[in-house]
Amino acid sequence: MHELSIARSLLGLVRESVPVGAVVRSAQLRVGPLQAVEPDAMKLAWRAATEGTVFEGAELSLTLVPWALCCRECGRSWSSENWSDPCTCGSCRVDPVGGDELTLVSIEVDETQTRLGSVDSGRAVKRDQASTEVHRV
Ligand SMILES: [Zn+2]
């Protein structure tokens, strides 16, 4: 299952990003449309991947990123839920840009249950080089 392999990679990143013993409340993932991730399946997969680990019970929140589209006629770029949207100039020659994002955006760690220092990490589950913030709450 596609989502399960993503969940496992994600779990590996979370494990590397937080101090040993930290209690992870939640992880935020940004997903581009090309990843074809089904949110419910993704959450189930996350639950399955974390079960029996110290991260069991951590919540996964997903942000589904819309398509970034660019018009070949007039150069306008915009974002849309629908990749086949025509441009406002009337052109149908529209290209999707990117869309394969899969980024662990942030991790929320419960500070009341750990006394460990802060964590800096900049991690993408795949290709993208976005940064991951670890929020301590
Ligand atoms: Zn256009």
PDB file of C-alpha atoms and ligand atoms in Angstrom:
ATOM      1  CA  MET A   1       0.000   0.000   0.000  1.00  0.00           C
ATOM      2  CA  HIS A   2       1.266   3.381  -1.131  1.00  0.00           C
ATOM      3  CA  GLU A   3       0.227   5.229   2.038  1.00  0.00           C
ATOM      4  CA  LEU A   4       1.879   2.677   4.306  1.00  0.00           C
ATOM      5  CA  SER A   5       5.282   3.147   2.710  1.00  0.00           C
ATOM      6  CA  ILE A   6       4.887   6.911   3.084  1.00  0.00           C
ATOM      7  CA  ALA A   7       3.867   6.428   6.719  1.00  0.00           C
ATOM      8  CA  ARG A   8       6.971   4.332   7.368  1.00  0.00           C
ATOM      9  CA  SER A   9       9.301   6.917   5.799  1.00  0.00           C
ATOM     10  CA  LEU A  10       7.567   9.595   7.776  1.00  0.00           C
ATOM     11  CA  LEU A  11       7.936   7.683  10.995  1.00  0.00           C
ATOM     12  CA  GLY A  12      11.658   7.311  10.316  1.00  0.00           C
ATOM     13  CA  LEU A  13      11.958  11.076   9.872  1.00  0.00           C
ATOM     14  CA  VAL A  14       9.989  11.827  13.017  1.00  0.00           C
ATOM     15  CA  ARG A  15      12.218   9.432  14.921  1.00  0.00           C
ATOM     16  CA  GLU A  16      15.345  11.226  13.656  1.00  0.00           C
ATOM     17  CA  SER A  17      13.905  14.687  14.285  1.00  0.00           C
ATOM     18  CA  VAL A  18      12.901  14.528  17.917  1.00  0.00           C
ATOM     19  CA  PRO A  19      15.029  13.865  20.986  1.00  0.00           C
ATOM     20  CA  VAL A  20      14.945  10.396  22.458  1.00  0.00           C
ATOM     21  CA  GLY A  21      12.119  10.210  24.951  1.00  0.00           C
ATOM     22  CA  ALA A  22      10.166  13.110  23.467  1.00  0.00           C
ATOM     23  CA  VAL A  23       6.429  12.697  23.387  1.00  0.00           C
ATOM     24  CA  VAL A  24       5.172  13.498  19.919  1.00  0.00           C
ATOM     25  CA  ARG A  25       1.666  14.903  19.830  1.00  0.00           C
ATOM     26  CA  SER A  26       1.322  15.370  16.141  1.00  0.00           C
ATOM     27  CA  ALA A  27       3.107  15.574  12.828  1.00  0.00           C
ATOM     28  CA  GLN A  28       2.051  17.808   9.965  1.00  0.00           C
ATOM     29  CA  LEU A  29       2.502  16.574   6.446  1.00  0.00           C
ATOM     30  CA  ARG A  30       2.063  18.528   3.221  1.00  0.00           C
ATOM     31  CA  VAL A  31       1.097  16.434   0.252  1.00  0.00           C
ATOM     32  CA  GLY A  32       1.005  17.456  -3.381  1.00  0.00           C
ATOM     33  CA  PRO A  33      -1.667  16.121  -5.724  1.00  0.00           C
ATOM     34  CA  LEU A  34       0.746  13.929  -7.713  1.00  0.00           C
ATOM     35  CA  GLN A  35       1.309  11.801  -4.617  1.00  0.00           C
ATOM     36  CA  ALA A  36      -2.294  10.600  -4.913  1.00  0.00           C
ATOM     37  CA  VAL A  37      -2.597  10.219  -1.179  1.00  0.00           C
ATOM     38  CA  GLU A  38      -5.995   9.329   0.204  1.00  0.00           C
ATOM     39  CA  PRO A  39      -6.281  11.208   3.548  1.00  0.00           C
ATOM     40  CA  ASP A  40      -8.245   8.502   5.368  1.00  0.00           C
ATOM     41  CA  ALA A  41      -5.952   5.754   4.127  1.00  0.00           C
ATOM     42  CA  MET A  42      -2.957   7.902   5.074  1.00  0.00           C
ATOM     43  CA  LYS A  43      -4.199   8.311   8.658  1.00  0.00           C
ATOM     44  CA  LEU A  44      -4.905   4.606   8.961  1.00  0.00           C
ATOM     45  CA  ALA A  45      -1.456   3.819   7.608  1.00  0.00           C
ATOM     46  CA  TRP A  46       0.096   6.245  10.075  1.00  0.00           C
ATOM     47  CA  ARG A  47      -1.774   4.570  12.915  1.00  0.00           C
ATOM     48  CA  ALA A  48      -0.580   1.156  11.720  1.00  0.00           C
ATOM     49  CA  ALA A  49       3.025   2.345  11.357  1.00  0.00           C
ATOM     50  CA  THR A  50       3.145   3.936  14.807  1.00  0.00           C
ATOM     51  CA  GLU A  51       1.339   1.171  16.633  1.00  0.00           C
ATOM     52  CA  GLY A  52       3.551  -0.407  19.251  1.00  0.00           C
ATOM     53  CA  THR A  53       6.174   2.355  18.913  1.00  0.00           C
ATOM     54  CA  VAL A  54       6.817   5.295  21.260  1.00  0.00           C
ATOM     55  CA  PHE A  55       4.928   7.410  18.729  1.00  0.00           C
ATOM     56  CA  GLU A  56       1.703   5.529  19.126  1.00  0.00           C
ATOM     57  CA  GLY A  57      -1.128   8.018  19.579  1.00  0.00           C
ATOM     58  CA  ALA A  58       0.632  10.842  17.748  1.00  0.00           C
ATOM     59  CA  GLU A  59      -1.772  12.501  15.408  1.00  0.00           C
ATOM     60  CA  LEU A  60      -1.050  12.962  11.733  1.00  0.00           C
ATOM     61  CA  SER A  61      -2.441  16.057  10.120  1.00  0.00           C
ATOM     62  CA  LEU A  62      -2.446  16.356   6.394  1.00  0.00           C
ATOM     63  CA  THR A  63      -2.456  19.428   4.244  1.00  0.00           C
ATOM     64  CA  LEU A  64      -3.391  18.609   0.720  1.00  0.00           C
ATOM     65  CA  VAL A  65      -1.662  21.093  -1.536  1.00  0.00           C
ATOM     66  CA  PRO A  66      -3.687  22.168  -4.582  1.00  0.00           C
ATOM     67  CA  TRP A  67      -2.329  21.999  -8.099  1.00  0.00           C
ATOM     68  CA  ALA A  68      -0.071  24.822  -9.150  1.00  0.00           C
ATOM     69  CA  LEU A  69      -1.003  25.641 -12.729  1.00  0.00           C
ATOM     70  CA  CYS A  70       0.672  27.783 -15.329  1.00  0.00           C
ATOM     71  CA  CYS A  71      -0.855  29.027 -18.577  1.00  0.00           C
ATOM     72  CA  ARG A  72       1.303  28.510 -21.649  1.00  0.00           C
ATOM     73  CA  GLU A  73      -0.448  31.326 -23.530  1.00  0.00           C
ATOM     74  CA  CYS A  74      -0.374  34.228 -21.105  1.00  0.00           C
ATOM     75  CA  GLY A  75       1.986  32.958 -18.397  1.00  0.00           C
ATOM     76  CA  ARG A  76      -0.522  33.381 -15.575  1.00  0.00           C
ATOM     77  CA  SER A  77      -0.009  31.018 -12.672  1.00  0.00           C
ATOM     78  CA  TRP A  78      -2.536  30.058 -10.032  1.00  0.00           C
ATOM     79  CA  SER A  79      -3.524  27.174  -7.843  1.00  0.00           C
ATOM     80  CA  SER A  80      -6.569  25.000  -8.192  1.00  0.00           C
ATOM     81  CA  GLU A  81      -8.120  21.782  -6.940  1.00  0.00           C
ATOM     82  CA  ASN A  82      -8.650  20.801 -10.549  1.00  0.00           C
ATOM     83  CA  TRP A  83      -5.636  20.315 -12.831  1.00  0.00           C
ATOM     84  CA  SER A  84      -7.732  20.608 -15.969  1.00  0.00           C
ATOM     85  CA  ASP A  85      -8.953  24.141 -15.235  1.00  0.00           C
ATOM     86  CA  PRO A  86      -8.732  26.463 -18.235  1.00  0.00           C
ATOM     87  CA  CYS A  87      -7.023  29.819 -17.788  1.00  0.00           C
ATOM     88  CA  THR A  88      -9.017  33.042 -17.371  1.00  0.00           C
ATOM     89  CA  CYS A  89      -7.584  34.121 -20.758  1.00  0.00           C
ATOM     90  CA  GLY A  90      -9.592  31.271 -22.296  1.00  0.00           C
ATOM     91  CA  SER A  91      -6.602  29.072 -23.054  1.00  0.00           C
ATOM     92  CA  CYS A  92      -6.686  25.378 -22.265  1.00  0.00           C
ATOM     93  CA  ARG A  93      -2.925  25.084 -22.723  1.00  0.00           C
ATOM     94  CA  VAL A  94      -2.279  24.877 -19.003  1.00  0.00           C
ATOM     95  CA  ASP A  95       0.571  22.980 -17.383  1.00  0.00           C
ATOM     96  CA  PRO A  96       0.649  21.709 -13.833  1.00  0.00           C
ATOM     97  CA  VAL A  97       3.823  22.774 -12.007  1.00  0.00           C
ATOM     98  CA  GLY A  98       5.302  20.563  -9.331  1.00  0.00           C
ATOM     99  CA  GLY A  99       2.635  18.683  -7.453  1.00  0.00           C
ATOM    100  CA  ASP A 100       4.882  15.931  -6.134  1.00  0.00           C
ATOM    101  CA  GLU A 101       5.517  17.584  -2.791  1.00  0.00           C
ATOM    102  CA  LEU A 102       5.667  15.328   0.233  1.00  0.00           C
ATOM    103  CA  THR A 103       7.021  17.240   3.186  1.00  0.00           C
ATOM    104  CA  LEU A 104       7.087  16.758   6.898  1.00  0.00           C
ATOM    105  CA  VAL A 105       6.337  20.350   7.820  1.00  0.00           C
ATOM    106  CA  SER A 106       6.393  20.236  11.585  1.00  0.00           C
ATOM    107  CA  ILE A 107       6.288  18.033  14.598  1.00  0.00           C
ATOM    108  CA  GLU A 108       4.567  18.944  17.822  1.00  0.00           C
ATOM    109  CA  VAL A 109       6.283  17.652  20.917  1.00  0.00           C
ATOM    110  CA  ASP A 110       4.680  17.649  24.338  1.00  0.00           C
ATOM    111  CA  GLU A 111       7.101  19.566  26.523  1.00  0.00           C
ATOM    112  CA  THR A 112       5.284  18.816  29.743  1.00  0.00           C
ATOM    113  CA  GLN A 113       6.436  15.247  29.354  1.00  0.00           C
ATOM    114  CA  THR A 114      10.014  15.877  28.323  1.00  0.00           C
ATOM    115  CA  ARG A 115      12.757  18.231  29.432  1.00  0.00           C
ATOM    116  CA  LEU A 116      14.897  17.920  26.396  1.00  0.00           C
ATOM    117  CA  GLY A 117      16.251  20.691  24.228  1.00  0.00           C
ATOM    118  CA  SER A 118      14.922  22.019  20.966  1.00  0.00           C
ATOM    119  CA  VAL A 119      15.319  20.309  17.678  1.00  0.00           C
ATOM    120  CA  ASP A 120      16.199  21.827  14.362  1.00  0.00           C
ATOM    121  CA  SER A 121      15.630  19.849  11.286  1.00  0.00           C
ATOM    122  CA  GLY A 122      14.973  20.467   7.661  1.00  0.00           C
ATOM    123  CA  ARG A 123      13.577  17.329   6.256  1.00  0.00           C
ATOM    124  CA  ALA A 124      11.581  16.298   3.296  1.00  0.00           C
ATOM    125  CA  VAL A 125      10.098  12.836   3.136  1.00  0.00           C
ATOM    126  CA  LYS A 126      11.062  12.880  -0.517  1.00  0.00           C
ATOM    127  CA  ARG A 127      12.569  15.313  -2.999  1.00  0.00           C
ATOM    128  CA  ASP A 128      11.536  18.722  -1.597  1.00  0.00           C
ATOM    129  CA  GLN A 129      13.907  20.626   0.619  1.00  0.00           C
ATOM    130  CA  ALA A 130      11.455  22.370   2.881  1.00  0.00           C
ATOM    131  CA  SER A 131      12.178  22.750   6.534  1.00  0.00           C
ATOM    132  CA  THR A 132      10.625  20.969   9.423  1.00  0.00           C
ATOM    133  CA  GLU A 133       9.888  22.898  12.576  1.00  0.00           C
ATOM    134  CA  VAL A 134       9.528  21.094  15.830  1.00  0.00           C
ATOM    135  CA  HIS A 135       7.035  22.889  18.021  1.00  0.00           C
ATOM    136  CA  ARG A 136       7.230  22.316  21.694  1.00  0.00           C
ATOM    137  CA  VAL A 137       3.968  22.837  23.503  1.00  0.00           C
TER     138      VAL A 137
HETATM  139 ZN    ZN B   1      -3.811  32.291 -19.858  1.00  0.00          ZN
END
